Short mmCIF file of C-alpha atoms and ligand atoms in Angstrom, two decimals:
data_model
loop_
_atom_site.label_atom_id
_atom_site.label_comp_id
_atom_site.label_asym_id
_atom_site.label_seq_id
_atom_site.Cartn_x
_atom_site.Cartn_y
_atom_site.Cartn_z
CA UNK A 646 0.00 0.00 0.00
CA UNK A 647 1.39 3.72 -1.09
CA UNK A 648 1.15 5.78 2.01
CA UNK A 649 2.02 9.62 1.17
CA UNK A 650 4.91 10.77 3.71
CA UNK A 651 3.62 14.26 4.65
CA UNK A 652 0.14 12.96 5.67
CA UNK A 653 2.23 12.07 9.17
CA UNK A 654 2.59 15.68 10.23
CA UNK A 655 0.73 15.17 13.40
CA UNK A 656 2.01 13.96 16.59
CA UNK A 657 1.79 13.34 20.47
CA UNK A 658 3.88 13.88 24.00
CA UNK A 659 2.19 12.65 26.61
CA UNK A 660 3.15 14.68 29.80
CA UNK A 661 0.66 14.74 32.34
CA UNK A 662 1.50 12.19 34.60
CA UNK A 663 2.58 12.58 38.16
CA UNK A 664 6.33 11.41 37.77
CA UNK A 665 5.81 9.38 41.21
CA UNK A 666 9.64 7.68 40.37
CA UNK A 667 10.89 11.17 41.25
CA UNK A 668 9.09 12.56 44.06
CA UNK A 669 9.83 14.80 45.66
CA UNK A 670 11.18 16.86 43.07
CA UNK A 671 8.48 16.13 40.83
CA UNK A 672 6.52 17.71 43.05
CA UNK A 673 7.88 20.93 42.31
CA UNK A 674 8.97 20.74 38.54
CA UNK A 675 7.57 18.82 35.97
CA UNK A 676 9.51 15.67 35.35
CA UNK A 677 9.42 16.56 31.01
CA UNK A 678 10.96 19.66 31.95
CA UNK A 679 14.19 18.14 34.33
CA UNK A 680 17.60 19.34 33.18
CA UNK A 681 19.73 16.94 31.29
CA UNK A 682 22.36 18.29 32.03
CA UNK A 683 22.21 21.76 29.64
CA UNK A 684 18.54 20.85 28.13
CA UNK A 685 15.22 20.10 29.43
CA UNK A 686 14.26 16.66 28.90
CA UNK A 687 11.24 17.36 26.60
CA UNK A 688 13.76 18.94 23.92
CA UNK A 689 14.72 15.33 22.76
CA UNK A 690 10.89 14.55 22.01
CA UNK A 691 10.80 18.03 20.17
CA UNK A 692 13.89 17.67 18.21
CA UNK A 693 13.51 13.79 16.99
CA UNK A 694 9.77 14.81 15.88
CA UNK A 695 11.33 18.03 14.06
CA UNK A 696 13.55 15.34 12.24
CA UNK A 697 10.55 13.29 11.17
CA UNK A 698 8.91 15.83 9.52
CA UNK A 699 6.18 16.59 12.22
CA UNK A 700 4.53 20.20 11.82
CA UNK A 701 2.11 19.91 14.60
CA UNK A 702 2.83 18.66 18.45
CA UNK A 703 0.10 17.98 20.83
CA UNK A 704 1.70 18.30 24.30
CA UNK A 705 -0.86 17.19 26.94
CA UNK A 706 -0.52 17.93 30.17
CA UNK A 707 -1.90 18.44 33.39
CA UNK A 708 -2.87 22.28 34.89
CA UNK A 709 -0.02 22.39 37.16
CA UNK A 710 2.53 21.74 35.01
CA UNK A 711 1.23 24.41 32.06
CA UNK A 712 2.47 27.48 32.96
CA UNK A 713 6.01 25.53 33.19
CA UNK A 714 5.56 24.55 29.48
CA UNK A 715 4.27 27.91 28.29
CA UNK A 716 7.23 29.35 30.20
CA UNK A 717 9.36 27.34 28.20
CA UNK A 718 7.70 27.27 24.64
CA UNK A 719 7.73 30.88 25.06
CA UNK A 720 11.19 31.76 25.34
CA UNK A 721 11.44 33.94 21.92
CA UNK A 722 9.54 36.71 23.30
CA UNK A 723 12.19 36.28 26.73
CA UNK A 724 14.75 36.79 24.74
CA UNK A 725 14.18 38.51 21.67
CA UNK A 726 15.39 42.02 22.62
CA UNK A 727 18.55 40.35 22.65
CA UNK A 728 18.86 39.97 18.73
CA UNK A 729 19.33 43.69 18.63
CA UNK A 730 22.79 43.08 20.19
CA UNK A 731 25.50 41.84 18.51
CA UNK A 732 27.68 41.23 21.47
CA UNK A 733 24.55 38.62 22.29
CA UNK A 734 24.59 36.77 19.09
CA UNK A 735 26.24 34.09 21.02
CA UNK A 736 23.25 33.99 23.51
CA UNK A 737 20.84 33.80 20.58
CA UNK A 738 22.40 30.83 18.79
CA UNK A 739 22.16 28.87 21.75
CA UNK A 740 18.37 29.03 21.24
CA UNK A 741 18.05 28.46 17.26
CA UNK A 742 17.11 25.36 17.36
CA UNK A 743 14.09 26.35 18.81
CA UNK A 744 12.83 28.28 15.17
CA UNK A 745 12.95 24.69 13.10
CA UNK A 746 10.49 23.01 15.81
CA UNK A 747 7.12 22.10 15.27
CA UNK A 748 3.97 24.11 16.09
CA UNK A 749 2.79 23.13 19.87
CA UNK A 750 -0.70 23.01 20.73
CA UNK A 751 -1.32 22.08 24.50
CA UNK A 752 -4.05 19.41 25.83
CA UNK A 753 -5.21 19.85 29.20
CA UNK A 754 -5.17 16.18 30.98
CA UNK A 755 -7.26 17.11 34.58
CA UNK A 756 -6.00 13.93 35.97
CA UNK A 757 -3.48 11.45 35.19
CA UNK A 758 -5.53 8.34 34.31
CA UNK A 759 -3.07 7.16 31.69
CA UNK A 760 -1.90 6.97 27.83
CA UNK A 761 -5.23 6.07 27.29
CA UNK A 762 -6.73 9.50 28.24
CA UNK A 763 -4.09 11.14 27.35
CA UNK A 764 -4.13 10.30 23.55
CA UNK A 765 -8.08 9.94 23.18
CA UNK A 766 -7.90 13.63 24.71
CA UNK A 767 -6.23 14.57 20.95
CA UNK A 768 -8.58 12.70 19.17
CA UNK A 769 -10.59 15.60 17.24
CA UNK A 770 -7.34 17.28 16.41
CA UNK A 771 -5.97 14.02 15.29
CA UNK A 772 -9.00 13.60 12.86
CA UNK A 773 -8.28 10.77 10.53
CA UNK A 774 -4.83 11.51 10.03
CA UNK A 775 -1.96 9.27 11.07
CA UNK A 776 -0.10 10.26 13.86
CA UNK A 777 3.04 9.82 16.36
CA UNK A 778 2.81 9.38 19.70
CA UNK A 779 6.54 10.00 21.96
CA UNK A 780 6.50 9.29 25.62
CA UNK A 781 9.37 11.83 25.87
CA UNK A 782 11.40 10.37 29.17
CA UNK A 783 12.47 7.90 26.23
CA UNK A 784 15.57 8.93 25.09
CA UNK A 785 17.15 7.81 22.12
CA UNK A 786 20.86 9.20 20.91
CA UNK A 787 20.76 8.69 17.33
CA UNK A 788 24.07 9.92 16.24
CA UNK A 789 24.75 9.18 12.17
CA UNK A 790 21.98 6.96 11.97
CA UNK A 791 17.72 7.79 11.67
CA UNK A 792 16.37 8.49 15.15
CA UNK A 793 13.56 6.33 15.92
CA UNK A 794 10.46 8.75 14.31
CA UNK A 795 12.62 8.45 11.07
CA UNK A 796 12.72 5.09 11.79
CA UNK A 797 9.17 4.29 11.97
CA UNK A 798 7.98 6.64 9.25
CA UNK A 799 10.10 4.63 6.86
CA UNK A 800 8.65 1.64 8.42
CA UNK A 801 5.07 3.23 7.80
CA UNK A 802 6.03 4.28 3.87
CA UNK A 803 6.91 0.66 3.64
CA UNK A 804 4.39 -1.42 4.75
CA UNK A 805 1.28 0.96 5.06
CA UNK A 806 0.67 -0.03 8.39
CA UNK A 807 0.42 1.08 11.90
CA UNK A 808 4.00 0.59 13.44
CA UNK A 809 5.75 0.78 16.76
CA UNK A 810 9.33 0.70 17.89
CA UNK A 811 10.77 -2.06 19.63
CA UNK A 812 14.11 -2.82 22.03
CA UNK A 813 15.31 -5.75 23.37
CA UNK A 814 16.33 -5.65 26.90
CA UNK A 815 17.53 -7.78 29.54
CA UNK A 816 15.30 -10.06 31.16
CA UNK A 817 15.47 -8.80 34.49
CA UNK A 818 13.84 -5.67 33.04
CA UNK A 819 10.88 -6.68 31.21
CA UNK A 820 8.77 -6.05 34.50
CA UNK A 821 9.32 -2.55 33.67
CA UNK A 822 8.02 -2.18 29.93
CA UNK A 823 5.08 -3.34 27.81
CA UNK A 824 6.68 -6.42 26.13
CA UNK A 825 5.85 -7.74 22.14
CA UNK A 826 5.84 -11.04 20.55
CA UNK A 827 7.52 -10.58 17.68
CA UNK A 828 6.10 -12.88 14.56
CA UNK A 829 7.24 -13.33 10.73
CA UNK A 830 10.19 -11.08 9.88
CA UNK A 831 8.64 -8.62 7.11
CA UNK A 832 11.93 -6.95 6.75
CA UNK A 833 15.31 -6.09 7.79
CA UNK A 834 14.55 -5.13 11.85
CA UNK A 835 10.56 -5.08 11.23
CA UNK A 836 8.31 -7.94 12.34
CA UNK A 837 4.75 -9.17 12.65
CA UNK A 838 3.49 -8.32 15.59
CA UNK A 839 1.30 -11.11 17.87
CA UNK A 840 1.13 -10.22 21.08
CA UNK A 841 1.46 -7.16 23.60
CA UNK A 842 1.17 -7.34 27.60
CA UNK A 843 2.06 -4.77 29.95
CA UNK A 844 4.48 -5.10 32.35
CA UNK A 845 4.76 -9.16 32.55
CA UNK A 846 6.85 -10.96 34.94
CA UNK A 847 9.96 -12.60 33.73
CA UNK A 848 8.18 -16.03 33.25
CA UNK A 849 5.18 -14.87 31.48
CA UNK A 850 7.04 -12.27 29.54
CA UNK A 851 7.10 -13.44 25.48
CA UNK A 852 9.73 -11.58 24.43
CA UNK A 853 12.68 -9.04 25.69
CA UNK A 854 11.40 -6.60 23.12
CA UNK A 855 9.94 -3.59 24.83
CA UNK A 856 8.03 -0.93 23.95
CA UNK A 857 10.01 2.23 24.34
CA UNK A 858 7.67 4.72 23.54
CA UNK A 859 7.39 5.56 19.97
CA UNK A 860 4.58 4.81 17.97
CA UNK A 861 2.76 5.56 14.57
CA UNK A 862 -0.52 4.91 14.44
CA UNK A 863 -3.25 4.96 11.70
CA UNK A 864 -6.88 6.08 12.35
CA UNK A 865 -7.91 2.39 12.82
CA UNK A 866 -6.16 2.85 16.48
CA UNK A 867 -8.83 4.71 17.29
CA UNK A 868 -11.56 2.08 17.26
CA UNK A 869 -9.17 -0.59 19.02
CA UNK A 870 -8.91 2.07 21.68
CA UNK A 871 -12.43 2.52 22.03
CA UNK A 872 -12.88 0.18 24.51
CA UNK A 873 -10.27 1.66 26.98
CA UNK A 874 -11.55 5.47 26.08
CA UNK A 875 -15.03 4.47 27.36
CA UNK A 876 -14.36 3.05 30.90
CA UNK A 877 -12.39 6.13 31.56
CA UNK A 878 -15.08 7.57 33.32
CA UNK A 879 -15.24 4.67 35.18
CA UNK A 880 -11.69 4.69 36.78
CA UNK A 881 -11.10 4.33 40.56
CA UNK A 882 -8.66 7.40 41.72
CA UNK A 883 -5.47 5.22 41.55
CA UNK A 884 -6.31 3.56 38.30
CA UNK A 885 -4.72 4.01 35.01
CA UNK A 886 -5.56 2.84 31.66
CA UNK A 887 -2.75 1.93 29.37
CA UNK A 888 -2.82 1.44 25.79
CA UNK A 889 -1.10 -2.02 25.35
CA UNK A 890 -4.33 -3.96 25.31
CA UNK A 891 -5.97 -1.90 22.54
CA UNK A 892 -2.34 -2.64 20.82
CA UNK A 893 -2.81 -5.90 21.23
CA UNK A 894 -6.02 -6.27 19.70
CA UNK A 895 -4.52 -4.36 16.80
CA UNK A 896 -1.79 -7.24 17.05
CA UNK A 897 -4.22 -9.63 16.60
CA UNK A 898 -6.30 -8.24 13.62
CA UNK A 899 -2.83 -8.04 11.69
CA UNK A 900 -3.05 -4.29 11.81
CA UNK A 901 -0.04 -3.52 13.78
CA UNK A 902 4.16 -4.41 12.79
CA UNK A 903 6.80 -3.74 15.04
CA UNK A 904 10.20 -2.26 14.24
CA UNK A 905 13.96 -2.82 16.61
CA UNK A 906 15.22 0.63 17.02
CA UNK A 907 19.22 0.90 17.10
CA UNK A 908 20.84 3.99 18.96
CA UNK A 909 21.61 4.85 22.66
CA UNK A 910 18.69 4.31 24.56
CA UNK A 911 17.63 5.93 28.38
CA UNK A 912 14.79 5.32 30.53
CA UNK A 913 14.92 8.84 31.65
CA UNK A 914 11.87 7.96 33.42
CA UNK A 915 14.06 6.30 36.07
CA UNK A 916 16.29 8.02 37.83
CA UNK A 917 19.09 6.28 37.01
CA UNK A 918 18.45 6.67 33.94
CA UNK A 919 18.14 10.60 33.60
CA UNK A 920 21.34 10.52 35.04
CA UNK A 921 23.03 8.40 32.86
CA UNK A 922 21.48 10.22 30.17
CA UNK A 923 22.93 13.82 31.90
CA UNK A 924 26.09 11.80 32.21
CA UNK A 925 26.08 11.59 28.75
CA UNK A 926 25.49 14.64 27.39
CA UNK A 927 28.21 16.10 29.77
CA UNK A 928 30.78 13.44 28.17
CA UNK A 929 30.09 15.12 24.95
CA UNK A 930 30.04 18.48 26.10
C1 LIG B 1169 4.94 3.22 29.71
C2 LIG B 1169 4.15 2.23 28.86
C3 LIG B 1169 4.98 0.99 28.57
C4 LIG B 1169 6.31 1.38 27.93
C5 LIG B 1169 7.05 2.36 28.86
C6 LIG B 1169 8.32 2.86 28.23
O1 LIG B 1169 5.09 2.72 31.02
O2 LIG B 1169 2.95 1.91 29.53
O3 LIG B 1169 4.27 0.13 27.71
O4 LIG B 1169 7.09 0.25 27.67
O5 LIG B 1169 6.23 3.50 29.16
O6 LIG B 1169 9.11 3.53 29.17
P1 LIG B 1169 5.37 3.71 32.27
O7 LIG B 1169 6.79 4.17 32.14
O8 LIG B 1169 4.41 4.83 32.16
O9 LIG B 1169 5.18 2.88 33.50
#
């Protein structure tokens, strides 16, 4: 099937949840906006979406953490009467990669009952277009080689369907992730896709590929999620709905492929891994 490349000009960061792993300090920033050592987190989201061709970014969030993200998205007007100086141009450089990112649109999440929500919150601007979603404390360094939106959009040319990323990890770690069962190979790194579960144990996991956090999805996601979108209401106040099982039924209609990302990865999302990551960027500083 011919799928035209800029129809995927739409995408998704989910970041309204509570960020519980780093209490307290979550309490007082937003975890999408820690420092990685000279960048907030959320830049790597921005920048690998930028790279993929995405016009339009649907940031969704919870009240709290808004004014933090306006603060930030808004930094042109901070610093603009700066440009009149050329003893600043220094200064302004340091922010120019801010003028070749997408257009963001925040989504107000009220509560963090999951992915769920949080996508089916975007669903009118969405429409009936295909669309990324990046959970942004996924980090990948991509350095000489397609990040992993490039990645899956090639995937997505390819095969005309609905695609997410993939990494194996160690076994000890697939508690952590939503896990695939990989089927036929379709392609160099891209596979059928059979089976998804959230967060198995070791024994019942049936694969070491894990989900980490990138995904292109046509409109038919929308009626596997339909199930999930309509007991939100329902929710108990520590509940959270996920989107793995509406994957999996995806998985199991054959309308869903999975494809092995390469490049540095960190789970950002864990502590040790934002530091690792900061670690990192200071080694290549
Ligand atoms: C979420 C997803 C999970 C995915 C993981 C990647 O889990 O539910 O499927 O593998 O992100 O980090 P969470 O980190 O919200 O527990």
């Amino acid at each position: 099937m011919k799928v035209n490349s800029s129809n995927v000009t739409k995408a998704i960061i989910p970041a309204g949840g509570l960020g519980s792993r780093f209490l307290p300090v979550s309490a007082a920033i937003p975890k999408e906006m820690f420092p990685v050592f000279d960048k907030p987190l959320i830049y790597y989201a921005m920048d690998e979406l930028k790279s993929a061709g995405v016009k339009d970014v649907f940031i969704v969030v919870s009240p709290w953490k808004l004014p933090f993200f306006e603060s930030f998205f808004n930094l042109k007007n901070r610093y603009s009467r700066l440009s009149d100086d050329p003893s600043k141009l220094n200064i302004i450089q340091k922010l120019d990669f801010f003028k070749s990112w997408p257009k963001v649109h925040f989504v107000l999440q009220q509560e963090a009952k999951g992915l769920a929500e949080a996508i089916g919150l975007c669903q009118n601007h969405i429409g009936e277009d295909p669309f990324f979603v990046i959970l942004p404390d996924e980090v990948f360094i991509s350095s000489n080689i397609a990040n992993p939106s490039q990645n899956l959009l090639a995937t997505y040319l390819e095969f005309g369907q609905s695609v997410v990323g993939l990494f194996e990890v160690a076994p000890e770690d697939v508690k952590n992730y939503g896990i695939a069962a990989l089927g036929d190979c379709l392609g160099e790194s891209t596979f059928k896709l059979t089976k998804l579960v959230e967060k198995p144990s070791v024994d019942q996991a049936p694969s070491q590929y894990m989900l980490p956090g990138r995904y292109l999805f046509k409109p038919d996601f929308w009626q596997a999620i339909e199930e999930e979108l309509g007991q939100i209401s329902l929710l108990k106040a520590n509940q959270e709905l996920h989107i793995t099982n509406a994957m999996d039924r995806m998985a199991l209609q054959n309308l869903l492929i999975g494809h092995v990302i390469r490049g540095e990865r960190f789970d950002a999302g864990r502590p040790e891994g934002l530091l690792s990551l900061s670690q990192f960027e200071y080694s290549r500083f």
